[in-house]
PDB file of C-alpha atoms in Angstrom:
ATOM      1  CA  MET Z 256      -0.860  31.304  86.445  1.00 60.00           C
ATOM      2  CA  ALA Z 257       2.376  31.498  84.664  1.00 67.00           C
ATOM      3  CA  ALA Z 258       4.607  28.639  84.212  1.00 72.00           C
ATOM      4  CA  LYS Z 259       7.602  28.363  86.523  1.00 77.00           C
ATOM      5  CA  GLN Z 260      10.550  28.848  84.668  1.00 77.00           C
ATOM      6  CA  PRO Z 261      13.419  25.916  85.614  1.00 72.00           C
ATOM      7  CA  PRO Z 262      16.334  27.410  87.120  1.00 69.00           C
ATOM      8  CA  PRO Z 263      19.017  27.970  84.860  1.00 69.00           C
ATOM      9  CA  LEU Z 264      21.588  25.062  84.232  1.00 67.00           C
ATOM     10  CA  MET Z 265      24.975  25.557  86.027  1.00 63.00           C
ATOM     11  CA  LYS Z 266      27.657  25.360  83.591  1.00 59.00           C
ATOM     12  CA  LYS Z 267      30.635  23.527  85.114  1.00 59.00           C
ATOM     13  CA  HIS Z 268      33.779  25.528  84.777  1.00 58.00           C
ATOM     14  CA  SER Z 269      35.977  22.716  85.772  1.00 54.00           C
ATOM     15  CA  GLN Z 270      37.271  21.875  82.000  1.00 54.00           C
ATOM     16  CA  THR Z 271      38.199  25.522  81.676  1.00 60.00           C
ATOM     17  CA  ASP Z 272      39.967  25.400  84.790  1.00 63.00           C
ATOM     18  CA  LEU Z 273      43.885  24.500  83.929  1.00 63.00           C
ATOM     19  CA  VAL Z 274      44.180  22.621  87.214  1.00 65.00           C
ATOM     20  CA  SER Z 275      41.458  20.413  86.907  1.00 69.00           C
ATOM     21  CA  ARG Z 276      42.162  19.690  83.458  1.00 68.00           C
ATOM     22  CA  LEU Z 277      45.491  18.333  84.226  1.00 67.00           C
ATOM     23  CA  LYS Z 278      44.033  16.603  87.183  1.00 71.00           C
ATOM     24  CA  THR Z 279      41.587  14.703  84.791  1.00 70.00           C
ATOM     25  CA  ARG Z 280      44.595  14.143  82.024  1.00 67.00           C
ATOM     26  CA  LYS Z 281      46.422  12.656  85.060  1.00 69.00           C
ATOM     27  CA  ILE Z 282      43.749  10.311  86.179  1.00 70.00           C
ATOM     28  CA  LEU Z 283      43.255   9.189  82.695  1.00 67.00           C
ATOM     29  CA  GLY Z 284      46.867   8.726  82.328  1.00 64.00           C
ATOM     30  CA  VAL Z 285      47.405  11.094  79.366  1.00 64.00           C
ATOM     31  CA  GLY Z 286      49.792  13.755  78.737  1.00 64.00           C
ATOM     32  CA  GLY Z 287      52.611  12.468  80.456  1.00 63.00           C
ATOM     33  CA  GLU Z 288      55.644   9.941  79.309  1.00 63.00           C
ATOM     34  CA  ASP Z 289      55.037   6.282  79.163  1.00 62.00           C
ATOM     35  CA  ASP Z 290      57.851   3.561  79.654  1.00 59.00           C
ATOM     36  CA  ASP Z 291      59.322   4.110  76.285  1.00 59.00           C
ATOM     37  CA  GLY Z 292      59.607   7.832  76.617  1.00 58.00           C
ATOM     38  CA  GLU Z 293      56.337   8.567  74.174  1.00 59.00           C
ATOM     39  CA  VAL Z 294      53.743  11.325  75.108  1.00 59.00           C
ATOM     40  CA  HIS Z 295      50.183  10.260  74.266  1.00 56.00           C
ATOM     41  CA  ARG Z 296      47.602  13.274  73.518  1.00 60.00           C
ATOM     42  CA  SER Z 297      44.640  11.034  74.308  1.00 62.00           C
ATOM     43  CA  LYS Z 298      43.624   8.105  75.731  1.00 60.00           C
ATOM     44  CA  ILE Z 299      42.403   6.360  72.418  1.00 60.00           C
ATOM     45  CA  SER Z 300      45.959   6.863  71.033  1.00 59.00           C
ATOM     46  CA  GLN Z 301      47.767   5.639  74.517  1.00 56.00           C
ATOM     47  CA  VAL Z 302      45.152   2.588  74.025  1.00 58.00           C
ATOM     48  CA  LEU Z 303      45.645   1.699  70.136  1.00 59.00           C
ATOM     49  CA  GLY Z 304      49.163   2.906  69.940  1.00 58.00           C
ATOM     50  CA  ASN Z 305      51.244   5.160  67.965  1.00 54.00           C
ATOM     51  CA  GLU Z 306      51.684   3.663  64.355  1.00 51.00           C
ATOM     52  CA  ILE Z 307      54.721   5.625  63.891  1.00 51.00           C
ATOM     53  CA  LYS Z 308      56.112   3.493  66.642  1.00 51.00           C
ATOM     54  CA  PHE Z 309      55.617   0.224  64.735  1.00 52.00           C
ATOM     55  CA  ALA Z 310      56.953   1.827  61.441  1.00 55.00           C
ATOM     56  CA  VAL Z 311      60.683  -0.099  60.285  1.00 52.00           C
ATOM     57  CA  ARG Z 312      63.190   2.455  59.856  1.00 73.00           C
ATOM     58  CA  GLU Z 313      64.752   0.272  56.613  1.00 84.00           C
ATOM     59  CA  PRO Z 314      68.625   0.244  56.404  1.00 89.00           C
ATOM     60  CA  LEU Z 315      69.863   1.536  52.601  1.00 91.00           C
ATOM     61  CA  GLY Z 316      69.741  -1.243  50.157  1.00 93.00           C
ATOM     62  CA  LEU Z 317      67.320  -3.477  51.998  1.00 93.00           C
ATOM     63  CA  ARG Z 318      64.906  -3.698  49.751  1.00 94.00           C
ATOM     64  CA  VAL Z 319      67.377  -4.176  46.871  1.00 95.00           C
ATOM     65  CA  TRP Z 320      68.798  -7.056  48.906  1.00 95.00           C
ATOM     66  CA  GLN Z 321      65.355  -8.718  49.399  1.00 95.00           C
ATOM     67  CA  LEU Z 322      65.053  -8.523  45.748  1.00 96.00           C
ATOM     68  CA  VAL Z 323      68.212  -9.954  44.603  1.00 95.00           C
ATOM     69  CA  SER Z 324      67.843 -12.640  47.090  1.00 95.00           C
ATOM     70  CA  ALA Z 325      64.473 -13.640  46.116  1.00 95.00           C
ATOM     71  CA  VAL Z 326      65.529 -13.756  42.352  1.00 96.00           C
ATOM     72  CA  MET Z 327      68.553 -15.686  43.338  1.00 94.00           C
ATOM     73  CA  PHE Z 328      67.044 -18.332  45.250  1.00 94.00           C
ATOM     74  CA  SER Z 329      64.143 -18.565  42.435  1.00 96.00           C
ATOM     75  CA  GLY Z 330      66.733 -18.955  39.691  1.00 94.00           C
ATOM     76  CA  VAL Z 331      69.020 -21.666  41.440  1.00 92.00           C
ATOM     77  CA  ALA Z 332      65.947 -23.325  42.413  1.00 94.00           C
ATOM     78  CA  ILE Z 333      64.570 -23.681  38.990  1.00 95.00           C
ATOM     79  CA  MET Z 334      67.911 -24.437  37.319  1.00 93.00           C
ATOM     80  CA  ALA Z 335      68.007 -27.114  40.187  1.00 91.00           C
ATOM     81  CA  LEU Z 336      64.647 -28.633  39.280  1.00 93.00           C
ATOM     82  CA  ALA Z 337      64.903 -28.222  35.480  1.00 93.00           C
ATOM     83  CA  PHE Z 338      68.715 -29.103  34.983  1.00 88.00           C
ATOM     84  CA  PRO Z 339      70.269 -30.811  37.736  1.00 86.00           C
ATOM     85  CA  ASP Z 340      73.016 -32.091  35.688  1.00 84.00           C
ATOM     86  CA  GLN Z 341      74.006 -28.573  34.513  1.00 83.00           C
ATOM     87  CA  LEU Z 342      74.152 -27.161  38.016  1.00 81.00           C
ATOM     88  CA  TYR Z 343      76.166 -29.617  39.647  1.00 78.00           C
ATOM     89  CA  ASP Z 344      78.631 -29.429  36.834  1.00 78.00           C
ATOM     90  CA  ALA Z 345      78.661 -25.790  37.145  1.00 75.00           C
ATOM     91  CA  VAL Z 346      79.504 -26.268  40.971  1.00 73.00           C
ATOM     92  CA  PHE Z 347      81.946 -29.257  41.103  1.00 70.00           C
ATOM     93  CA  ASP Z 348      83.291 -29.431  37.466  1.00 69.00           C
ATOM     94  CA  GLU Z 349      82.097 -33.204  37.370  1.00 67.00           C
ATOM     95  CA  VAL Z 350      79.858 -34.381  34.159  1.00 60.00           C
ATOM     96  CA  SER Z 351      78.474 -37.351  36.008  1.00 67.00           C
ATOM     97  CA  VAL Z 352      75.941 -37.307  38.542  1.00 70.00           C
ATOM     98  CA  SER Z 353      74.761 -40.739  40.324  1.00 78.00           C
ATOM     99  CA  SER Z 354      71.142 -39.408  40.887  1.00 82.00           C
ATOM    100  CA  LYS Z 355      69.249 -36.375  39.926  1.00 85.00           C
ATOM    101  CA  THR Z 356      66.809 -36.774  42.870  1.00 88.00           C
ATOM    102  CA  PRO Z 357      68.656 -34.929  45.591  1.00 88.00           C
ATOM    103  CA  ILE Z 358      69.551 -32.138  43.335  1.00 87.00           C
ATOM    104  CA  ARG Z 359      65.899 -32.115  42.443  1.00 91.00           C
ATOM    105  CA  LEU Z 360      65.149 -32.385  46.123  1.00 92.00           C
ATOM    106  CA  TYR Z 361      67.848 -29.282  46.701  1.00 90.00           C
ATOM    107  CA  GLY Z 362      65.773 -27.274  43.988  1.00 92.00           C
ATOM    108  CA  GLY Z 363      62.287 -27.926  46.021  1.00 94.00           C
ATOM    109  CA  ALA Z 364      63.547 -26.769  48.849  1.00 93.00           C
ATOM    110  CA  LEU Z 365      64.947 -23.723  47.569  1.00 93.00           C
ATOM    111  CA  LEU Z 366      61.914 -23.014  45.757  1.00 95.00           C
ATOM    112  CA  SER Z 367      60.222 -22.966  48.988  1.00 94.00           C
ATOM    113  CA  ILE Z 368      62.693 -20.745  50.620  1.00 94.00           C
ATOM    114  CA  SER Z 369      62.315 -18.223  47.504  1.00 95.00           C
ATOM    115  CA  LEU Z 370      58.678 -18.120  48.229  1.00 95.00           C
ATOM    116  CA  ILE Z 371      59.127 -16.651  51.694  1.00 93.00           C
ATOM    117  CA  MET Z 372      61.527 -14.453  50.317  1.00 94.00           C
ATOM    118  CA  TRP Z 373      59.317 -13.049  47.718  1.00 95.00           C
ATOM    119  CA  ASN Z 374      56.380 -12.397  50.497  1.00 93.00           C
ATOM    120  CA  ALA Z 375      59.184 -10.886  52.946  1.00 92.00           C
ATOM    121  CA  LEU Z 376      59.788  -8.472  49.914  1.00 91.00           C
ATOM    122  CA  TYR Z 377      56.120  -6.856  50.459  1.00 90.00           C
ATOM    123  CA  THR Z 378      55.804  -6.761  54.118  1.00 89.00           C
ATOM    124  CA  ALA Z 379      56.769  -3.966  56.659  1.00 87.00           C
ATOM    125  CA  GLU Z 380      56.652  -6.074  59.665  1.00 88.00           C
ATOM    126  CA  LYS Z 381      60.079  -6.092  61.432  1.00 88.00           C
ATOM    127  CA  VAL Z 382      59.746  -9.463  62.691  1.00 90.00           C
ATOM    128  CA  ILE Z 383      59.264 -11.130  59.394  1.00 92.00           C
ATOM    129  CA  ILE Z 384      62.050  -9.280  57.914  1.00 93.00           C
ATOM    130  CA  ARG Z 385      64.422 -10.144  60.234  1.00 93.00           C
ATOM    131  CA  TRP Z 386      63.402 -13.899  60.380  1.00 94.00           C
ATOM    132  CA  THR Z 387      63.668 -14.167  56.772  1.00 95.00           C
ATOM    133  CA  LEU Z 388      67.296 -12.596  56.699  1.00 95.00           C
ATOM    134  CA  LEU Z 389      68.161 -14.796  59.452  1.00 95.00           C
ATOM    135  CA  THR Z 390      66.902 -17.924  57.183  1.00 95.00           C
ATOM    136  CA  GLU Z 391      68.871 -16.637  54.473  1.00 94.00           C
ATOM    137  CA  ALA Z 392      72.120 -16.339  56.524  1.00 95.00           C
ATOM    138  CA  CYS Z 393      71.844 -19.752  58.073  1.00 95.00           C
ATOM    139  CA  TYR Z 394      71.033 -21.428  54.256  1.00 94.00           C
ATOM    140  CA  PHE Z 395      74.320 -19.806  53.111  1.00 94.00           C
ATOM    141  CA  ALA Z 396      76.213 -20.905  56.341  1.00 95.00           C
ATOM    142  CA  VAL Z 397      74.965 -24.590  55.740  1.00 94.00           C
ATOM    143  CA  GLN Z 398      75.729 -24.396  52.050  1.00 90.00           C
ATOM    144  CA  PHE Z 399      79.411 -23.020  52.726  1.00 93.00           C
ATOM    145  CA  LEU Z 400      79.851 -25.790  55.348  1.00 94.00           C
ATOM    146  CA  VAL Z 401      78.475 -28.548  53.225  1.00 89.00           C
ATOM    147  CA  THR Z 402      80.544 -27.468  49.949  1.00 84.00           C
ATOM    148  CA  THR Z 403      83.672 -27.172  51.988  1.00 89.00           C
ATOM    149  CA  VAL Z 404      83.220 -30.489  53.405  1.00 89.00           C
ATOM    150  CA  SER Z 405      82.797 -31.849  49.974  1.00 83.00           C
ATOM    151  CA  LEU Z 406      85.837 -30.086  48.544  1.00 83.00           C
ATOM    152  CA  VAL Z 407      87.903 -31.309  51.483  1.00 86.00           C
ATOM    153  CA  GLU Z 408      86.540 -34.828  50.781  1.00 86.00           C
ATOM    154  CA  SER Z 409      87.334 -35.019  47.202  1.00 79.00           C
ATOM    155  CA  SER Z 410      90.516 -33.296  47.701  1.00 80.00           C
ATOM    156  CA  ARG Z 411      89.778 -31.588  44.533  1.00 76.00           C
ATOM    157  CA  ILE Z 412      89.238 -27.512  44.089  1.00 77.00           C
ATOM    158  CA  ALA Z 413      87.053 -26.805  41.437  1.00 76.00           C
ATOM    159  CA  THR Z 414      86.929 -23.325  40.381  1.00 81.00           C
ATOM    160  CA  GLY Z 415      83.219 -23.095  40.459  1.00 79.00           C
ATOM    161  CA  ALA Z 416      83.130 -24.463  44.266  1.00 80.00           C
ATOM    162  CA  VAL Z 417      85.791 -21.690  45.170  1.00 85.00           C
ATOM    163  CA  LEU Z 418      83.787 -18.940  43.704  1.00 88.00           C
ATOM    164  CA  LEU Z 419      80.553 -20.467  45.371  1.00 85.00           C
ATOM    165  CA  LEU Z 420      82.453 -20.423  48.529  1.00 90.00           C
ATOM    166  CA  VAL Z 421      83.640 -16.743  48.357  1.00 93.00           C
ATOM    167  CA  SER Z 422      80.144 -15.730  47.164  1.00 93.00           C
ATOM    168  CA  ARG Z 423      78.432 -17.520  49.851  1.00 92.00           C
ATOM    169  CA  ALA Z 424      80.579 -15.913  52.548  1.00 95.00           C
ATOM    170  CA  PHE Z 425      79.755 -12.506  51.194  1.00 96.00           C
ATOM    171  CA  PHE Z 426      76.282 -13.234  51.195  1.00 95.00           C
ATOM    172  CA  ILE Z 427      76.298 -14.248  54.806  1.00 95.00           C
ATOM    173  CA  LEU Z 428      77.872 -11.178  55.685  1.00 96.00           C
ATOM    174  CA  ILE Z 429      75.351  -8.950  53.859  1.00 95.00           C
ATOM    175  CA  SER Z 430      72.286 -11.045  55.293  1.00 95.00           C
ATOM    176  CA  ILE Z 431      73.794 -10.582  58.887  1.00 95.00           C
ATOM    177  CA  TYR Z 432      74.657  -6.841  58.564  1.00 95.00           C
ATOM    178  CA  TYR Z 433      70.950  -6.335  57.550  1.00 94.00           C
ATOM    179  CA  TYR Z 434      69.483  -8.519  60.048  1.00 94.00           C
ATOM    180  CA  TYR Z 435      71.050  -6.356  62.922  1.00 93.00           C
ATOM    181  CA  GLN Z 436      70.299  -2.994  61.253  1.00 92.00           C
ATOM    182  CA  VAL Z 437      66.741  -3.970  60.976  1.00 91.00           C
ATOM    183  CA  GLY Z 438      66.735  -5.037  64.748  1.00 85.00           C
ATOM    184  CA  ARG Z 439      68.400  -1.851  65.953  1.00 82.00           C
ATOM    185  CA  ARG Z 440      66.475   0.394  68.213  1.00 75.00           C
ATOM    186  CA  PRO Z 441      65.771   3.765  66.247  1.00 67.00           C
ATOM    187  CA  LYS Z 442      67.390   6.808  68.089  1.00 67.00           C
ATOM    188  CA  LYS Z 443      65.054   9.125  69.867  1.00 62.00           C
ATOM    189  CA  VAL Z 444      65.214  12.481  68.114  1.00 55.00           C
TER     190      VAL Z 444
END
């Protein structure tokens, strides 16, 4: 007796049928636009996300500004820690300082901020870059206000302090410019 042959397997043609494929993609939720206007080619890319979406479009000169800021903060911090008298003299044209402790504490705070600046230089995350730029702008604004109040109270205008005020105002503008440029939404192409 010959063995009975099993019936041939019926091949489903639903995947080759265009309408059926579109229905399947519609059920899975792929192929159409999402809220951000992006078209996902597969469910995996939809779930995991598109890494191009997270890439930061960096404004021209941002990394140079971050490097300059990190070097500047580190340099002033080291000068405040090691040579507090000379730093005070350079800004206020006064040789005598009553105590070196506040200037050294200022140097320690600046050194801490400079570490944040150095770490932000190597990140590609938009939020970290923006917070660093905002920290920088706030620091420069506070320094601008404190220096202005000190000059008004002493009723003397030192050349170093005026130069510091002008440079701080310029640095505030640069930091705020980059803060808003990094935060802008990229234009859809």
